[in-house]
XYZ file of C-alpha atoms in Angstrom:
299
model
C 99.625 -65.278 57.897
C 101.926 -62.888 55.685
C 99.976 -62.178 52.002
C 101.387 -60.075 49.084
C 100.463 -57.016 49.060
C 98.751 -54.754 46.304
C 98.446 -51.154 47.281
C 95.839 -48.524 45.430
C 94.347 -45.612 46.190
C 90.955 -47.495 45.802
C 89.655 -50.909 45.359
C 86.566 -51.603 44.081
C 84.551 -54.676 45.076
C 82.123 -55.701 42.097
C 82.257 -55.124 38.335
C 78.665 -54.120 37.537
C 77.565 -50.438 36.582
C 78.005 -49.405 40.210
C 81.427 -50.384 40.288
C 82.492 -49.665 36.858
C 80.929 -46.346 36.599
C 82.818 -45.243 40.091
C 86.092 -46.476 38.527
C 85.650 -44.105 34.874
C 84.667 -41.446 37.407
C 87.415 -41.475 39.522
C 89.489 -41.679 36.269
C 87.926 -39.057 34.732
C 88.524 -36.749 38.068
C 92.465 -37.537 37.941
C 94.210 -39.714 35.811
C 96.630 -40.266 39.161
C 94.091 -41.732 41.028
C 95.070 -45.580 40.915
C 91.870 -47.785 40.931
C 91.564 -51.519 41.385
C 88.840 -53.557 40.517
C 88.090 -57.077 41.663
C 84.908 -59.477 40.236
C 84.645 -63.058 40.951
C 82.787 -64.033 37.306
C 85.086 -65.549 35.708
C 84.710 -62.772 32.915
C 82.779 -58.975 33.375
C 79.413 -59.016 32.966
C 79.429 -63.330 33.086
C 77.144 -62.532 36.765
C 75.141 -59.812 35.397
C 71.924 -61.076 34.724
C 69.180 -58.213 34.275
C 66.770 -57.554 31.979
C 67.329 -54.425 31.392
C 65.734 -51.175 30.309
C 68.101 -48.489 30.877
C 67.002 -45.168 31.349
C 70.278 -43.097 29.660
C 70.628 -39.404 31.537
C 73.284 -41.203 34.238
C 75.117 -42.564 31.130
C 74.869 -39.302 29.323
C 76.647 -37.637 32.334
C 79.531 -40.125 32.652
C 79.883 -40.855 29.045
C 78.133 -38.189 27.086
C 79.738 -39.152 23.716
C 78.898 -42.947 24.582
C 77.502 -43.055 21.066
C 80.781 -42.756 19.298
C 82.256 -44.777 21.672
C 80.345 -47.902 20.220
C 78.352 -48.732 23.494
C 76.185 -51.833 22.863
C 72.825 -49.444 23.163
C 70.694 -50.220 20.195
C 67.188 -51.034 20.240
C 65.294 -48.038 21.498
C 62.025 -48.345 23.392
C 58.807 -48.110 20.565
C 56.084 -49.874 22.461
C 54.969 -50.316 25.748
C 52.074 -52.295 27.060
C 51.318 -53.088 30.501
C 48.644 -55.433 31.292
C 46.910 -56.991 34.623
C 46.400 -60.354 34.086
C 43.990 -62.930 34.988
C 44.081 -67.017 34.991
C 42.658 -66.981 31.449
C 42.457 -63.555 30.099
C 44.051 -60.329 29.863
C 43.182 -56.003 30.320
C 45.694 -53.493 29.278
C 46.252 -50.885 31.663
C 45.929 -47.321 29.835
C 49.264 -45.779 29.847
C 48.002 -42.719 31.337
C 47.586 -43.566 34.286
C 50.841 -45.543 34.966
C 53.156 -43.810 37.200
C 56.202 -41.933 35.613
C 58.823 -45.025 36.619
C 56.889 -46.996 34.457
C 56.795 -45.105 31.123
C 59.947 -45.641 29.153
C 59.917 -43.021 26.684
C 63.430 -42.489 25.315
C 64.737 -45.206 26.678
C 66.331 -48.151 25.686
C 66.294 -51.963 25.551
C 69.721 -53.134 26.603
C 72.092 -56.543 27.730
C 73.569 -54.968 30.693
C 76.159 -57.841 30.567
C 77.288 -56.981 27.399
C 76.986 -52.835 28.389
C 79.057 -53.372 32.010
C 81.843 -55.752 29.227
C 82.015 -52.420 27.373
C 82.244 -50.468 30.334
C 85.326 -52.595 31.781
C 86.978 -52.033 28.383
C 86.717 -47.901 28.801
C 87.474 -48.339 32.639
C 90.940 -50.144 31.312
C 91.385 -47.831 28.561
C 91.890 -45.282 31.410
C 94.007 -47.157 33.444
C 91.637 -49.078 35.614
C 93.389 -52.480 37.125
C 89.971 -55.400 36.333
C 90.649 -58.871 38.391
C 88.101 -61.072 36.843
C 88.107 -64.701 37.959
C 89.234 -63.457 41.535
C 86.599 -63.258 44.938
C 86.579 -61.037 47.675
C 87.180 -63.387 50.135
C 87.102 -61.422 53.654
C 87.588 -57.684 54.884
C 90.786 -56.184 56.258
C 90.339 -53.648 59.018
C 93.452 -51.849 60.592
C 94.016 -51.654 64.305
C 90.989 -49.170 64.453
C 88.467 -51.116 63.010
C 89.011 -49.032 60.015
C 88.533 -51.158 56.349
C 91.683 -50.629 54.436
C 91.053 -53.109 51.616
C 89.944 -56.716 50.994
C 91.598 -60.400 50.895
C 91.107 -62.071 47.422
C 90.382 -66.120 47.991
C 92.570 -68.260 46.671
C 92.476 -70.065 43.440
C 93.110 -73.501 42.333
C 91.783 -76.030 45.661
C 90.360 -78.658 45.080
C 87.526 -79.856 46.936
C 89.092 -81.894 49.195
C 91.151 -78.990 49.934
C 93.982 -79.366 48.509
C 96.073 -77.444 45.888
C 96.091 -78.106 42.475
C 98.294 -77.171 39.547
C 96.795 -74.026 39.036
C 97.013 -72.639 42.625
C 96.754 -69.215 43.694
C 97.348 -68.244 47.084
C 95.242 -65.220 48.235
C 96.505 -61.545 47.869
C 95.844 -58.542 50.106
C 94.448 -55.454 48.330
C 94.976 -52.140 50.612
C 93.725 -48.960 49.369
C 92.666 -45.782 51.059
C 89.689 -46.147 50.559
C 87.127 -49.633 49.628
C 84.017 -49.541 47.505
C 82.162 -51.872 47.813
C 79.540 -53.128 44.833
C 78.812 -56.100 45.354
C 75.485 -56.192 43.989
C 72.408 -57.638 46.482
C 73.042 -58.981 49.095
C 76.850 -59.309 49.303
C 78.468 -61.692 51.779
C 80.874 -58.645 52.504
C 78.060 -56.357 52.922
C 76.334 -58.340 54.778
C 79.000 -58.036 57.184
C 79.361 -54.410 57.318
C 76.010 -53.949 57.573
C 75.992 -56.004 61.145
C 79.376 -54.962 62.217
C 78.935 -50.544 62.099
C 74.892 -51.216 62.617
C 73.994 -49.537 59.442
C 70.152 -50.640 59.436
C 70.203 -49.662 63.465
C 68.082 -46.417 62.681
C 66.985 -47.088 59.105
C 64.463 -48.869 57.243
C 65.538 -52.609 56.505
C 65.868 -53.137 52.564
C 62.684 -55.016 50.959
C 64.394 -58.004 48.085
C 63.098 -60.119 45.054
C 64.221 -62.677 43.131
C 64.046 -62.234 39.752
C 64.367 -65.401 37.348
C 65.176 -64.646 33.584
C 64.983 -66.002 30.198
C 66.866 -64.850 26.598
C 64.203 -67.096 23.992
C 64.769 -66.903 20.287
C 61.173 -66.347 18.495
C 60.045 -66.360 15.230
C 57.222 -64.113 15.814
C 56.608 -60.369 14.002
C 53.280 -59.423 16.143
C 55.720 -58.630 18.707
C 57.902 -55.989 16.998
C 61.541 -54.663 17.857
C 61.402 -52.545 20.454
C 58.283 -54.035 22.128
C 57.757 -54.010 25.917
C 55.606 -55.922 28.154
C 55.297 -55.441 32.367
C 52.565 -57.267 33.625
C 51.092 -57.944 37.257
C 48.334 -59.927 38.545
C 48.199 -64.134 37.961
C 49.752 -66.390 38.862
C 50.241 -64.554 42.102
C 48.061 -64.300 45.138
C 47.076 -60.574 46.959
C 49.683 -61.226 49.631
C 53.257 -61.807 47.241
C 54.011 -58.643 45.590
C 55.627 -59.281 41.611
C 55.322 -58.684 38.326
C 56.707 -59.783 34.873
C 58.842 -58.376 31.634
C 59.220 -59.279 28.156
C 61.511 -56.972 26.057
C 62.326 -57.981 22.476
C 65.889 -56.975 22.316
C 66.632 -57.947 18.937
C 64.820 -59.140 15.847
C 64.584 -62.443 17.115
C 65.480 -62.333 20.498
C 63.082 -62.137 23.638
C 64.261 -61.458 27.559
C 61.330 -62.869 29.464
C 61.485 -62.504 33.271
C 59.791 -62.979 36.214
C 59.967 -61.263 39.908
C 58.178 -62.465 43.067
C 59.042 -60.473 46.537
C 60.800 -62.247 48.771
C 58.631 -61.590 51.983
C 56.045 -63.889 50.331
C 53.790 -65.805 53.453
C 52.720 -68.991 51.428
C 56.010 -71.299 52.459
C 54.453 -73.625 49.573
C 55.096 -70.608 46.681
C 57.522 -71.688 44.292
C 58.733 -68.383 42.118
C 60.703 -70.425 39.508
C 57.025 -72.485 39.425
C 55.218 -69.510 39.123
C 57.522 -68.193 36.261
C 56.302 -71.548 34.624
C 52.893 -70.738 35.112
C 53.575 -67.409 33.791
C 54.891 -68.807 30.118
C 51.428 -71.009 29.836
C 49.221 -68.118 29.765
C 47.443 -67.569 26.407
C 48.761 -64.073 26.216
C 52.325 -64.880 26.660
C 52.612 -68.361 25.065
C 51.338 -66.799 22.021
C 54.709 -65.420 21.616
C 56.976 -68.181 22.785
C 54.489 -71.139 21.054
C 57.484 -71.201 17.612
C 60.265 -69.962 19.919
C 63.485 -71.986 21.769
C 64.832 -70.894 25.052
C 68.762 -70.119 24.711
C 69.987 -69.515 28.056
C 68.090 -68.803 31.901
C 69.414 -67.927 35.327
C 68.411 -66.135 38.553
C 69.378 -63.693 40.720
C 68.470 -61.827 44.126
């Protein structure tokens, strides 16, 4: 079947920082260099879904005047507990004896939806093509077995397979070279991975799924700035996991939960565990006057 074409020197496969902060760089290394990007959320940063914390030194080499450029990085890091927890009760792990990864000194309390939106507004402000709303339906290899871009899925069918009003047909995108960002897990990287072995004499990537929650509290013993990791209960010895709670704004909370996917108990439910989580005395204390506003999950 004959497609239209769309020809770039690269195409990128996934608007999150990967992808986004490949596309500024290439930019920023020659304004020639035509870049593509396509994301299948219907808008940037509508599948981005992390926390986050973000730890600024790779931002300060991309963007090092990211301050005057308005990026959506406000609420600096001002406290940091991190507590083992038990069924009922609660010890706080000294900070001293955390491991560096876990000390968030100078860093900063972010939305990365709302920073990789900001991004995709630079990335265009430098010439960057962003295809939002649009999948990356298969891989297109040349007569080598070389990748030399990717086939977008159509829009507008219907379930029953037919074509609607608002039909799309798909369109080839051929660059020189493909990046591919599709976050974890991709169904396109997934496929690479099998078809050039990639794992064959490596170490096979360990996943978790982490479940997240933005509540809106009316609570000032947790002040702005504040973050909580926790381990322990609700989960056994053998499932590896933890917890965050970051208050982002003065009355917003981002209250997650992570649970390793190589868990043995078949019975373990992570998005009942994350319940469990919410009822402990410690944490409830904080939600007890508060409203969730919007939840989700992600690999």
């Amino acid at each position: 079947m004959n497609y239209e074409e769309m020809n770039y020197d690269v195409v990128i496969v996934g608007a999150g920082p990967a992808g986004l902060s490949a596309a500024i760089k290439l930019k920023q290394l020659s304004s020639d260099i035509s870049v593509c990007i396509i994301e299948k959320g219907a808008e940037v940063g509508s599948h981005i879904l992390s926390g986050a914390i973000l730890e600024p030194s790779s931002l300060n080499e991309l963007l090092p005047n990211w301050k005057e450029l308005n990026a959506p990085i406000n609420t600096k890091v001002e406290k940091e507990d991190f507590i083992f927890l038990t069924k009922n009760n609660h010890i706080k792990l000294p900070n001293f004896i955390l491991p560096r990864e876990m000390k968030n000194d100078n860093n900063f309390i972010i939305s990365l939806g709302n920073l990789c939106k900001w991004m995709a507004q630079h990335a265009e402000s430098l010439g960057v093509d962003i295809f939002a709303g649009f999948t990356a339906k298969k891989i297109i290899y040349d007569n080598n077995e070389k990748v030399i871009g990717v086939l977008s899925g159509e829009k507008g069918v219907t379930k029953n397979g037919e074509h609607s009003s608002l039909y799309e047909p798909s369109i080839a995108l051929k660059a020189h070279q493909t990046f591919f960002a599709e976050g974890c897990r991709g169904h396109l990287g997934k496929q690479l991975s099998k078809k050039f072995s990639l794992y064959e004499k490596n170490n096979f990537q360990t996943y978790a799924i982490g479940i997240k929650e933005l509540w809106e509290i009316n609570d000032n013993s947790l002040p702005l700035g504040s973050v909580i990791h926790t381990i322990g209960w609700p989960l056994y010895n053998r499932a590896y996991g933890g917890s965050f709670l970051y208050k982002l704004t003065e009355n917003i909370v981002s209250i997650g939960f992570v649970v390793g996917l190589d868990y043995e108990n078949p019975y373990l439910s992570p998005y009942e565990e994350f319940q469990n989580f919410k009822l402990h005395p410690k944490i409830s204390n904080y939600l007890k006057n508060g409203k969730r506003i919007s939840y989700g999950a992600r690999a």
